[in-house]
PDB file of C-alpha atoms in Angstrom:
ATOM      1  CA  MET A   1      12.072 -18.804  -4.715  1.00  0.00           C
ATOM      2  CA  PRO A   2      12.378 -18.681  -8.530  1.00  0.00           C
ATOM      3  CA  ARG A   3      14.583 -15.883  -9.764  1.00  0.00           C
ATOM      4  CA  PHE A   4      13.219 -15.332 -13.225  1.00  0.00           C
ATOM      5  CA  ILE A   5       9.829 -15.523 -14.899  1.00  0.00           C
ATOM      6  CA  ALA A   6       8.734 -16.979 -18.193  1.00  0.00           C
ATOM      7  CA  PRO A   7       8.421 -14.218 -20.808  1.00  0.00           C
ATOM      8  CA  LEU A   8       4.701 -14.818 -21.323  1.00  0.00           C
ATOM      9  CA  VAL A   9       3.909 -14.500 -17.614  1.00  0.00           C
ATOM     10  CA  LEU A  10       5.968 -11.347 -17.243  1.00  0.00           C
ATOM     11  CA  THR A  11       4.539  -9.701 -20.352  1.00  0.00           C
ATOM     12  CA  ALA A  12       0.956 -10.510 -19.438  1.00  0.00           C
ATOM     13  CA  THR A  13       1.427  -9.317 -15.856  1.00  0.00           C
ATOM     14  CA  LEU A  14       3.012  -6.023 -16.806  1.00  0.00           C
ATOM     15  CA  ALA A  15       0.375  -5.407 -19.428  1.00  0.00           C
ATOM     16  CA  LEU A  16      -2.429  -5.924 -16.927  1.00  0.00           C
ATOM     17  CA  THR A  17      -0.976  -4.205 -13.875  1.00  0.00           C
ATOM     18  CA  GLY A  18       1.549  -1.764 -15.317  1.00  0.00           C
ATOM     19  CA  CYS A  19       3.988  -2.555 -12.546  1.00  0.00           C
ATOM     20  CA  GLU A  20       3.357  -5.527 -10.343  1.00  0.00           C
ATOM     21  CA  VAL A  21       5.114  -8.797 -11.039  1.00  0.00           C
ATOM     22  CA  VAL A  22       3.357 -11.786  -9.533  1.00  0.00           C
ATOM     23  CA  ASP A  23       5.128 -14.747  -7.974  1.00  0.00           C
ATOM     24  CA  ALA A  24       5.397 -17.194 -10.842  1.00  0.00           C
ATOM     25  CA  GLY A  25       5.618 -20.167  -8.504  1.00  0.00           C
ATOM     26  CA  ASP A  26       7.565 -23.248  -9.496  1.00  0.00           C
ATOM     27  CA  PRO A  27       8.641 -22.739 -13.147  1.00  0.00           C
ATOM     28  CA  GLY A  28       9.045 -26.485 -13.558  1.00  0.00           C
ATOM     29  CA  SER A  29      10.805 -29.449 -12.093  1.00  0.00           C
ATOM     30  CA  SER A  30      14.251 -28.521 -13.376  1.00  0.00           C
ATOM     31  CA  THR A  31      16.935 -27.531 -10.881  1.00  0.00           C
ATOM     32  CA  PRO A  32      20.494 -26.249 -11.336  1.00  0.00           C
ATOM     33  CA  VAL A  33      21.738 -29.812 -10.867  1.00  0.00           C
ATOM     34  CA  GLN A  34      19.373 -31.093 -13.559  1.00  0.00           C
ATOM     35  CA  ASN A  35      20.379 -28.214 -15.822  1.00  0.00           C
ATOM     36  CA  ALA A  36      24.097 -28.899 -15.395  1.00  0.00           C
ATOM     37  CA  ASP A  37      24.333 -31.297 -18.331  1.00  0.00           C
ATOM     38  CA  GLN A  38      22.738 -28.737 -20.631  1.00  0.00           C
ATOM     39  CA  ALA A  39      25.078 -26.066 -19.277  1.00  0.00           C
ATOM     40  CA  ARG A  40      28.095 -28.282 -19.990  1.00  0.00           C
ATOM     41  CA  THR A  41      26.880 -28.767 -23.563  1.00  0.00           C
ATOM     42  CA  GLU A  42      26.323 -25.035 -23.997  1.00  0.00           C
ATOM     43  CA  LEU A  43      29.700 -24.232 -22.466  1.00  0.00           C
ATOM     44  CA  ASP A  44      31.463 -26.542 -24.901  1.00  0.00           C
ATOM     45  CA  ALA A  45      29.716 -24.741 -27.758  1.00  0.00           C
ATOM     46  CA  LEU A  46      30.827 -21.253 -26.706  1.00  0.00           C
ATOM     47  CA  THR A  47      33.604 -19.606 -28.676  1.00  0.00           C
ATOM     48  CA  ILE A  48      36.860 -19.257 -26.771  1.00  0.00           C
ATOM     49  CA  ALA A  49      38.570 -15.909 -27.279  1.00  0.00           C
ATOM     50  CA  LYS A  50      40.827 -13.504 -25.440  1.00  0.00           C
ATOM     51  CA  ALA A  51      39.072 -10.699 -23.604  1.00  0.00           C
ATOM     52  CA  ALA A  52      38.690  -7.772 -25.977  1.00  0.00           C
ATOM     53  CA  SER A  53      39.655  -4.179 -25.267  1.00  0.00           C
ATOM     54  CA  MET A  54      37.604  -1.986 -22.943  1.00  0.00           C
ATOM     55  CA  ARG A  55      38.111   0.918 -25.356  1.00  0.00           C
ATOM     56  CA  GLY A  56      34.862   2.839 -25.795  1.00  0.00           C
ATOM     57  CA  TYR A  57      33.061   1.141 -22.911  1.00  0.00           C
ATOM     58  CA  SER A  58      30.637   2.937 -20.639  1.00  0.00           C
ATOM     59  CA  ARG A  59      27.613   1.740 -18.690  1.00  0.00           C
ATOM     60  CA  GLU A  60      25.538   4.293 -20.593  1.00  0.00           C
ATOM     61  CA  LYS A  61      25.939   2.097 -23.675  1.00  0.00           C
ATOM     62  CA  PHE A  62      23.824  -0.516 -21.863  1.00  0.00           C
ATOM     63  CA  PRO A  63      20.703   1.606 -21.162  1.00  0.00           C
ATOM     64  CA  HIS A  64      18.972   0.458 -17.960  1.00  0.00           C
ATOM     65  CA  TRP A  65      16.690   0.379 -16.059  1.00  0.00           C
ATOM     66  CA  ARG A  66      13.852   0.328 -18.603  1.00  0.00           C
ATOM     67  CA  ASP A  67      10.365   1.517 -17.769  1.00  0.00           C
ATOM     68  CA  THR A  68       7.776  -1.193 -17.184  1.00  0.00           C
ATOM     69  CA  GLY A  69       4.792   1.145 -16.901  1.00  0.00           C
ATOM     70  CA  SER A  70       3.234   3.452 -14.291  1.00  0.00           C
ATOM     71  CA  ASN A  71       6.578   4.797 -13.082  1.00  0.00           C
ATOM     72  CA  CYS A  72       7.889   1.237 -12.622  1.00  0.00           C
ATOM     73  CA  ASP A  73      11.182   0.025 -13.966  1.00  0.00           C
ATOM     74  CA  VAL A  74      13.060  -3.253 -14.311  1.00  0.00           C
ATOM     75  CA  ARG A  75      14.792  -2.781 -10.966  1.00  0.00           C
ATOM     76  CA  ASP A  76      11.410  -2.539  -9.228  1.00  0.00           C
ATOM     77  CA  SER A  77      10.303  -5.678 -11.031  1.00  0.00           C
ATOM     78  CA  VAL A  78      13.352  -7.685  -9.923  1.00  0.00           C
ATOM     79  CA  LEU A  79      13.032  -6.546  -6.309  1.00  0.00           C
ATOM     80  CA  GLU A  80       9.402  -7.602  -6.245  1.00  0.00           C
ATOM     81  CA  ARG A  81      10.009 -10.847  -8.130  1.00  0.00           C
ATOM     82  CA  ASP A  82      12.904 -12.021  -5.965  1.00  0.00           C
ATOM     83  CA  GLY A  83      11.602 -10.880  -2.587  1.00  0.00           C
ATOM     84  CA  GLU A  84       9.279 -12.397  -0.028  1.00  0.00           C
ATOM     85  CA  LYS A  85       6.550 -10.513   1.839  1.00  0.00           C
ATOM     86  CA  VAL A  86       7.283  -7.514  -0.355  1.00  0.00           C
ATOM     87  CA  LYS A  87       5.476  -4.280   0.422  1.00  0.00           C
ATOM     88  CA  LEU A  88       5.034  -1.549  -2.160  1.00  0.00           C
ATOM     89  CA  SER A  89       4.401   2.159  -2.108  1.00  0.00           C
ATOM     90  CA  GLY A  90       3.236   2.668  -5.658  1.00  0.00           C
ATOM     91  CA  CYS A  91       6.030   0.954  -7.569  1.00  0.00           C
ATOM     92  CA  ASN A  92       8.642   1.521  -4.901  1.00  0.00           C
ATOM     93  CA  VAL A  93       9.574  -1.554  -2.904  1.00  0.00           C
ATOM     94  CA  VAL A  94       9.706  -0.383   0.709  1.00  0.00           C
ATOM     95  CA  ALA A  95       9.943  -3.653   2.652  1.00  0.00           C
ATOM     96  CA  GLY A  96      10.471  -7.372   2.287  1.00  0.00           C
ATOM     97  CA  THR A  97      13.203  -9.991   2.600  1.00  0.00           C
ATOM     98  CA  TRP A  98      15.624 -11.263  -0.022  1.00  0.00           C
ATOM     99  CA  HIS A  99      17.987 -14.232  -0.170  1.00  0.00           C
ATOM    100  CA  SER A 100      21.366 -13.410  -1.708  1.00  0.00           C
ATOM    101  CA  LEU A 101      22.630 -16.297  -3.854  1.00  0.00           C
ATOM    102  CA  TYR A 102      26.214 -15.100  -3.670  1.00  0.00           C
ATOM    103  CA  ASP A 103      26.728 -15.184   0.101  1.00  0.00           C
ATOM    104  CA  ASP A 104      23.568 -16.850   1.477  1.00  0.00           C
ATOM    105  CA  LYS A 105      22.657 -13.724   3.406  1.00  0.00           C
ATOM    106  CA  THR A 106      19.070 -12.828   4.211  1.00  0.00           C
ATOM    107  CA  LEU A 107      18.486  -9.148   3.528  1.00  0.00           C
ATOM    108  CA  ASP A 108      15.710  -7.410   5.447  1.00  0.00           C
ATOM    109  CA  SER A 109      15.649  -4.096   3.603  1.00  0.00           C
ATOM    110  CA  PRO A 110      15.668  -3.098  -0.076  1.00  0.00           C
ATOM    111  CA  THR A 111      18.438  -0.634   0.754  1.00  0.00           C
ATOM    112  CA  LYS A 112      20.741  -3.628   1.362  1.00  0.00           C
ATOM    113  CA  VAL A 113      19.947  -5.155  -2.032  1.00  0.00           C
ATOM    114  CA  ASP A 114      21.736  -4.618  -5.332  1.00  0.00           C
ATOM    115  CA  ILE A 115      20.368  -5.831  -8.657  1.00  0.00           C
ATOM    116  CA  ASP A 116      23.354  -7.582 -10.183  1.00  0.00           C
ATOM    117  CA  HIS A 117      23.965  -8.539 -13.786  1.00  0.00           C
ATOM    118  CA  THR A 118      25.096 -12.171 -13.621  1.00  0.00           C
ATOM    119  CA  VAL A 119      27.346 -11.509 -16.610  1.00  0.00           C
ATOM    120  CA  PRO A 120      28.604  -7.988 -15.850  1.00  0.00           C
ATOM    121  CA  LEU A 121      28.152  -5.318 -18.487  1.00  0.00           C
ATOM    122  CA  ALA A 122      31.897  -4.753 -18.790  1.00  0.00           C
ATOM    123  CA  ASN A 123      32.493  -8.487 -19.222  1.00  0.00           C
ATOM    124  CA  ALA A 124      29.842  -8.591 -21.929  1.00  0.00           C
ATOM    125  CA  TRP A 125      31.580  -5.679 -23.673  1.00  0.00           C
ATOM    126  CA  ARG A 126      34.868  -7.577 -23.663  1.00  0.00           C
ATOM    127  CA  SER A 127      33.211 -10.759 -24.937  1.00  0.00           C
ATOM    128  CA  GLY A 128      31.189  -9.494 -27.866  1.00  0.00           C
ATOM    129  CA  ALA A 129      28.753  -6.764 -26.855  1.00  0.00           C
ATOM    130  CA  ALA A 130      31.063  -3.990 -28.095  1.00  0.00           C
ATOM    131  CA  LYS A 131      29.861  -4.934 -31.588  1.00  0.00           C
ATOM    132  CA  TRP A 132      26.169  -4.564 -30.719  1.00  0.00           C
ATOM    133  CA  ASP A 133      24.094  -1.417 -31.000  1.00  0.00           C
ATOM    134  CA  ASP A 134      22.706   0.306 -27.912  1.00  0.00           C
ATOM    135  CA  ASP A 135      19.257  -1.241 -28.375  1.00  0.00           C
ATOM    136  CA  LYS A 136      20.643  -4.764 -28.195  1.00  0.00           C
ATOM    137  CA  ARG A 137      22.873  -3.851 -25.271  1.00  0.00           C
ATOM    138  CA  GLY A 138      19.780  -2.450 -23.565  1.00  0.00           C
ATOM    139  CA  ASP A 139      17.970  -5.741 -24.144  1.00  0.00           C
ATOM    140  CA  PHE A 140      20.884  -7.521 -22.487  1.00  0.00           C
ATOM    141  CA  ALA A 141      21.039  -5.143 -19.532  1.00  0.00           C
ATOM    142  CA  ASN A 142      17.299  -5.494 -18.869  1.00  0.00           C
ATOM    143  CA  ASP A 143      16.950  -9.230 -19.594  1.00  0.00           C
ATOM    144  CA  LEU A 144      14.241 -10.605 -17.301  1.00  0.00           C
ATOM    145  CA  ASP A 145      13.847 -13.836 -19.265  1.00  0.00           C
ATOM    146  CA  ARG A 146      17.236 -15.367 -18.482  1.00  0.00           C
ATOM    147  CA  PRO A 147      18.904 -15.540 -15.020  1.00  0.00           C
ATOM    148  CA  GLN A 148      20.780 -12.331 -15.821  1.00  0.00           C
ATOM    149  CA  LEU A 149      19.300 -10.068 -13.145  1.00  0.00           C
ATOM    150  CA  LEU A 150      19.594 -11.131  -9.506  1.00  0.00           C
ATOM    151  CA  ALA A 151      18.740  -9.467  -6.207  1.00  0.00           C
ATOM    152  CA  VAL A 152      21.899  -9.959  -4.118  1.00  0.00           C
ATOM    153  CA  SER A 153      23.639  -8.317  -1.200  1.00  0.00           C
ATOM    154  CA  ALA A 154      25.271  -5.010  -2.010  1.00  0.00           C
ATOM    155  CA  THR A 155      28.513  -6.178  -0.412  1.00  0.00           C
ATOM    156  CA  SER A 156      28.794  -9.295  -2.575  1.00  0.00           C
ATOM    157  CA  ASN A 157      27.869  -7.434  -5.741  1.00  0.00           C
ATOM    158  CA  ARG A 158      30.543  -4.819  -5.169  1.00  0.00           C
ATOM    159  CA  SER A 159      33.094  -7.486  -4.329  1.00  0.00           C
ATOM    160  CA  LYS A 160      32.343  -9.192  -7.642  1.00  0.00           C
ATOM    161  CA  GLY A 161      32.554  -6.053  -9.773  1.00  0.00           C
ATOM    162  CA  ASP A 162      33.081  -6.994 -13.425  1.00  0.00           C
ATOM    163  CA  GLN A 163      35.031 -10.180 -12.738  1.00  0.00           C
ATOM    164  CA  ASP A 164      34.353 -13.522 -14.390  1.00  0.00           C
ATOM    165  CA  PRO A 165      34.409 -16.896 -12.552  1.00  0.00           C
ATOM    166  CA  SER A 166      38.153 -17.310 -13.099  1.00  0.00           C
ATOM    167  CA  THR A 167      38.824 -14.463 -10.658  1.00  0.00           C
ATOM    168  CA  TRP A 168      35.631 -14.294  -8.560  1.00  0.00           C
ATOM    169  CA  LYS A 169      33.255 -16.970  -7.311  1.00  0.00           C
ATOM    170  CA  PRO A 170      30.365 -16.614  -4.871  1.00  0.00           C
ATOM    171  CA  PRO A 171      31.586 -16.952  -1.278  1.00  0.00           C
ATOM    172  CA  ALA A 172      28.720 -19.424  -0.775  1.00  0.00           C
ATOM    173  CA  ARG A 173      30.376 -22.483  -2.332  1.00  0.00           C
ATOM    174  CA  ASP A 174      27.130 -24.472  -2.184  1.00  0.00           C
ATOM    175  CA  ASN A 175      25.761 -22.093  -4.825  1.00  0.00           C
ATOM    176  CA  TRP A 176      28.604 -22.492  -7.323  1.00  0.00           C
ATOM    177  CA  CYS A 177      26.558 -24.938  -9.398  1.00  0.00           C
ATOM    178  CA  GLU A 178      23.652 -22.537  -9.742  1.00  0.00           C
ATOM    179  CA  TYR A 179      25.912 -19.586 -10.470  1.00  0.00           C
ATOM    180  CA  ALA A 180      27.812 -21.478 -13.178  1.00  0.00           C
ATOM    181  CA  VAL A 181      24.597 -22.699 -14.805  1.00  0.00           C
ATOM    182  CA  ASP A 182      23.243 -19.139 -14.771  1.00  0.00           C
ATOM    183  CA  TRP A 183      26.452 -17.684 -16.235  1.00  0.00           C
ATOM    184  CA  VAL A 184      26.584 -20.230 -19.064  1.00  0.00           C
ATOM    185  CA  THR A 185      22.862 -19.829 -19.787  1.00  0.00           C
ATOM    186  CA  VAL A 186      23.285 -16.082 -20.278  1.00  0.00           C
ATOM    187  CA  LYS A 187      26.476 -16.307 -22.331  1.00  0.00           C
ATOM    188  CA  SER A 188      25.007 -19.034 -24.521  1.00  0.00           C
ATOM    189  CA  TYR A 189      21.785 -17.162 -25.277  1.00  0.00           C
ATOM    190  CA  TRP A 190      23.596 -13.920 -26.070  1.00  0.00           C
ATOM    191  CA  GLU A 191      26.381 -15.718 -27.994  1.00  0.00           C
ATOM    192  CA  LEU A 192      29.163 -14.156 -25.956  1.00  0.00           C
ATOM    193  CA  THR A 193      32.675 -15.578 -25.868  1.00  0.00           C
ATOM    194  CA  VAL A 194      34.582 -17.032 -22.918  1.00  0.00           C
ATOM    195  CA  THR A 195      38.270 -17.015 -22.141  1.00  0.00           C
ATOM    196  CA  GLU A 196      40.231 -20.217 -21.559  1.00  0.00           C
ATOM    197  CA  LYS A 197      40.526 -19.535 -17.820  1.00  0.00           C
ATOM    198  CA  GLU A 198      36.840 -18.611 -17.604  1.00  0.00           C
ATOM    199  CA  LYS A 199      35.837 -21.896 -19.247  1.00  0.00           C
ATOM    200  CA  GLU A 200      38.133 -23.858 -16.932  1.00  0.00           C
ATOM    201  CA  ALA A 201      36.606 -22.184 -13.882  1.00  0.00           C
ATOM    202  CA  LEU A 202      33.053 -22.808 -15.092  1.00  0.00           C
ATOM    203  CA  THR A 203      33.873 -26.446 -15.827  1.00  0.00           C
ATOM    204  CA  ASP A 204      35.179 -26.872 -12.284  1.00  0.00           C
ATOM    205  CA  MET A 205      32.126 -25.158 -10.803  1.00  0.00           C
ATOM    206  CA  LEU A 206      29.760 -27.387 -12.776  1.00  0.00           C
ATOM    207  CA  GLU A 207      31.480 -30.375 -11.187  1.00  0.00           C
ATOM    208  CA  THR A 208      29.891 -29.284  -7.887  1.00  0.00           C
ATOM    209  CA  CYS A 209      26.409 -29.936  -9.298  1.00  0.00           C
TER     210      CYS A 209
END
Protein backbone atom coordinates (compact mmCIF):
# COMPACT_ATOMS: atom_id res chain seq x y z
CA MET A 1 0.00 0.00 0.00
CA PRO A 2 1.38 3.47 -0.83
CA ARG A 3 2.73 5.30 2.18
CA PHE A 4 2.38 8.88 1.10
CA ILE A 5 -0.05 10.89 -1.00
CA ALA A 6 0.48 13.51 -3.64
CA PRO A 7 0.03 16.99 -2.14
CA LEU A 8 -2.90 17.84 -4.41
CA VAL A 9 -4.84 14.71 -3.44
CA LEU A 10 -4.22 15.23 0.25
CA THR A 11 -5.13 18.92 0.18
CA ALA A 12 -8.30 18.36 -1.81
CA THR A 13 -9.38 15.47 0.41
CA LEU A 14 -8.84 17.32 3.66
CA ALA A 15 -10.60 20.37 2.31
CA LEU A 16 -13.66 18.35 1.35
CA THR A 17 -13.90 15.99 4.31
CA GLY A 18 -12.07 17.82 7.09
CA CYS A 19 -10.47 14.60 8.24
CA GLU A 20 -10.66 11.57 6.04
CA VAL A 21 -7.75 10.68 3.80
CA VAL A 22 -8.72 8.46 0.90
CA ASP A 23 -6.59 5.63 -0.44
CA ALA A 24 -4.63 7.27 -3.22
CA GLY A 25 -4.10 3.98 -5.02
CA ASP A 26 -1.00 3.40 -7.09
CA PRO A 27 0.89 6.75 -7.21
CA GLY A 28 2.68 5.64 -10.36
CA SER A 29 4.83 2.90 -11.73
CA SER A 30 7.95 3.86 -9.80
CA THR A 31 9.23 1.53 -7.10
CA PRO A 32 12.07 1.85 -4.58
CA VAL A 33 14.28 -0.13 -6.97
CA GLN A 34 13.44 2.22 -9.84
CA ASN A 35 14.02 5.21 -7.57
CA ALA A 36 17.42 3.96 -6.43
CA ASP A 37 19.36 5.69 -9.20
CA GLN A 38 17.75 9.02 -8.34
CA ALA A 39 18.48 8.41 -4.66
CA ARG A 40 22.14 7.74 -5.45
CA THR A 41 22.32 11.01 -7.39
CA GLU A 42 20.65 12.90 -4.55
CA LEU A 43 22.90 11.27 -1.97
CA ASP A 44 26.01 12.32 -3.87
CA ALA A 45 24.70 15.89 -3.88
CA LEU A 46 24.14 16.07 -0.11
CA THR A 47 26.63 18.04 1.95
CA ILE A 48 28.82 15.91 4.19
CA ALA A 49 29.32 17.36 7.66
CA LYS A 50 29.92 16.23 11.21
CA ALA A 51 26.83 15.91 13.37
CA ALA A 52 26.19 19.24 15.05
CA SER A 53 25.57 19.80 18.74
CA MET A 54 22.28 18.84 20.38
CA ARG A 55 22.45 22.06 22.42
CA GLY A 56 19.03 23.71 22.54
CA TYR A 57 17.15 20.73 21.11
CA SER A 58 13.69 19.73 22.23
CA ARG A 59 10.83 17.99 20.44
CA GLU A 60 8.68 21.03 21.20
CA LYS A 61 10.74 22.94 18.63
CA PHE A 62 9.22 20.65 15.98
CA PRO A 63 5.50 21.32 16.64
CA HIS A 64 3.40 18.24 15.80
CA TRP A 65 0.83 16.85 15.28
CA ARG A 66 -0.90 19.61 13.29
CA ASP A 67 -4.66 19.86 13.04
CA THR A 68 -6.19 18.73 9.76
CA GLY A 69 -9.73 19.84 10.55
CA SER A 70 -12.71 18.58 12.58
CA ASN A 71 -10.58 17.45 15.52
CA CYS A 72 -8.32 15.47 13.16
CA ASP A 73 -4.57 15.70 13.17
CA VAL A 74 -1.65 14.47 11.08
CA ARG A 75 -1.29 11.32 13.17
CA ASP A 76 -4.90 10.38 12.40
CA SER A 77 -4.24 11.01 8.72
CA VAL A 78 -1.17 8.75 8.63
CA LEU A 79 -2.95 5.94 10.48
CA GLU A 80 -5.82 6.07 8.02
CA ARG A 81 -3.58 6.46 4.97
CA ASP A 82 -1.25 3.57 5.83
CA GLY A 83 -3.83 1.14 7.18
CA GLU A 84 -6.13 -1.39 5.59
CA LYS A 85 -9.78 -1.94 6.54
CA VAL A 86 -9.51 1.08 8.82
CA LYS A 87 -12.48 1.88 11.03
CA LEU A 88 -13.04 5.34 12.46
CA SER A 89 -14.91 6.80 15.37
CA GLY A 90 -15.05 10.42 14.32
CA CYS A 91 -11.40 11.06 13.52
CA ASN A 92 -10.09 8.42 15.88
CA VAL A 93 -8.79 5.28 14.21
CA VAL A 94 -10.18 2.41 16.28
CA ALA A 95 -9.41 -0.63 14.12
CA GLY A 96 -7.53 -1.79 11.06
CA THR A 97 -4.29 -3.51 10.08
CA TRP A 98 -0.91 -2.00 9.31
CA HIS A 99 2.27 -3.37 7.75
CA SER A 100 5.45 -2.20 9.49
CA LEU A 101 8.23 -1.55 6.96
CA TYR A 102 10.93 -1.84 9.59
CA ASP A 103 10.27 -5.39 10.79
CA ASP A 104 7.64 -6.77 8.38
CA LYS A 105 5.15 -7.19 11.20
CA THR A 106 1.41 -7.01 10.64
CA LEU A 107 -0.18 -4.90 13.35
CA ASP A 108 -3.83 -5.54 14.18
CA SER A 109 -4.48 -2.59 16.48
CA PRO A 110 -3.70 1.13 16.31
CA THR A 111 -2.36 0.86 19.86
CA LYS A 112 0.55 -1.20 18.46
CA VAL A 113 1.40 1.45 15.86
CA ASP A 114 3.80 4.37 16.17
CA ILE A 115 4.02 7.16 13.61
CA ASP A 116 7.74 7.40 12.98
CA HIS A 117 9.71 10.22 11.42
CA THR A 118 11.93 8.52 8.84
CA VAL A 119 14.60 11.13 9.55
CA PRO A 120 14.25 11.56 13.32
CA LEU A 121 13.72 15.05 14.68
CA ALA A 122 16.93 14.93 16.70
CA ASN A 123 18.90 13.82 13.64
CA ALA A 124 17.40 16.67 11.64
CA TRP A 125 18.45 19.08 14.41
CA ARG A 126 22.03 17.82 14.21
CA SER A 127 22.06 18.05 10.41
CA GLY A 128 20.71 21.52 9.80
CA ALA A 129 17.29 22.03 11.36
CA ALA A 130 18.74 23.84 14.40
CA LYS A 131 19.06 26.86 12.09
CA TRP A 132 15.40 26.80 11.05
CA ASP A 133 12.54 28.59 12.77
CA ASP A 134 9.78 26.65 14.51
CA ASP A 135 7.40 27.05 11.56
CA LYS A 136 9.80 25.32 9.19
CA ARG A 137 10.58 22.64 11.76
CA GLY A 138 6.83 22.12 12.09
CA ASP A 139 6.55 21.69 8.33
CA PHE A 140 9.25 19.04 8.53
CA ALA A 141 7.67 17.22 11.46
CA ASN A 142 4.27 17.09 9.72
CA ASP A 143 5.49 16.39 6.17
CA LEU A 144 2.87 14.22 4.45
CA ASP A 145 4.24 14.85 0.97
CA ARG A 146 7.55 13.01 1.34
CA PRO A 147 8.04 9.52 2.88
CA GLN A 148 8.82 11.16 6.22
CA LEU A 149 5.91 9.82 8.26
CA LEU A 150 5.44 6.05 8.50
CA ALA A 151 3.10 3.81 10.47
CA VAL A 152 5.44 1.21 12.00
CA SER A 153 5.53 -1.11 14.98
CA ALA A 154 6.07 0.62 18.29
CA THR A 155 8.86 -1.81 19.14
CA SER A 156 10.86 -1.06 15.99
CA ASN A 157 10.35 2.68 16.30
CA ARG A 158 11.63 2.71 19.86
CA SER A 159 14.57 0.53 18.91
CA LYS A 160 15.50 3.02 16.20
CA GLY A 161 15.24 6.12 18.39
CA ASP A 162 17.14 9.00 16.79
CA GLN A 163 19.77 6.86 15.09
CA ASP A 164 20.84 7.21 11.48
CA PRO A 165 21.51 4.24 9.12
CA SER A 166 25.14 3.98 10.23
CA THR A 167 24.00 2.72 13.65
CA TRP A 168 20.48 1.39 12.99
CA LYS A 169 18.93 -0.37 10.02
CA PRO A 170 15.50 -1.99 9.75
CA PRO A 171 15.62 -5.59 11.00
CA ALA A 172 13.79 -6.52 7.78
CA ARG A 173 16.79 -6.53 5.44
CA ASP A 174 14.57 -6.89 2.37
CA ASN A 175 13.32 -3.36 3.08
CA TRP A 176 16.74 -1.70 3.27
CA CYS A 177 16.41 -0.40 -0.29
CA GLU A 178 13.09 1.29 0.41
CA TYR A 179 14.29 2.71 3.72
CA ALA A 180 17.45 4.15 2.16
CA VAL A 181 15.52 5.69 -0.73
CA ASP A 182 13.07 7.23 1.74
CA TRP A 183 15.85 8.59 3.97
CA VAL A 184 17.71 10.19 1.06
CA THR A 185 14.49 11.60 -0.41
CA VAL A 186 13.70 13.40 2.85
CA LYS A 187 17.23 14.66 3.46
CA SER A 188 17.55 15.87 -0.12
CA TYR A 189 14.26 17.79 -0.12
CA TRP A 190 14.98 19.44 3.22
CA GLU A 191 18.66 20.06 2.34
CA LEU A 192 19.96 18.35 5.46
CA THR A 193 23.55 17.16 5.78
CA VAL A 194 24.85 13.61 6.19
CA THR A 195 27.88 12.31 8.01
CA GLU A 196 30.56 10.25 6.28
CA LYS A 197 29.45 7.06 8.04
CA GLU A 198 25.80 7.81 7.29
CA LYS A 199 26.55 8.22 3.58
CA GLU A 200 28.57 5.00 3.54
CA ALA A 201 25.71 3.10 5.17
CA LEU A 202 23.15 4.54 2.76
CA THR A 203 25.37 3.70 -0.21
CA ASP A 204 25.60 0.10 0.98
CA MET A 205 21.85 -0.11 1.54
CA LEU A 206 21.12 1.23 -1.95
CA GLU A 207 23.21 -1.63 -3.32
CA THR A 208 20.42 -3.96 -2.15
CA CYS A 209 17.99 -2.36 -4.61
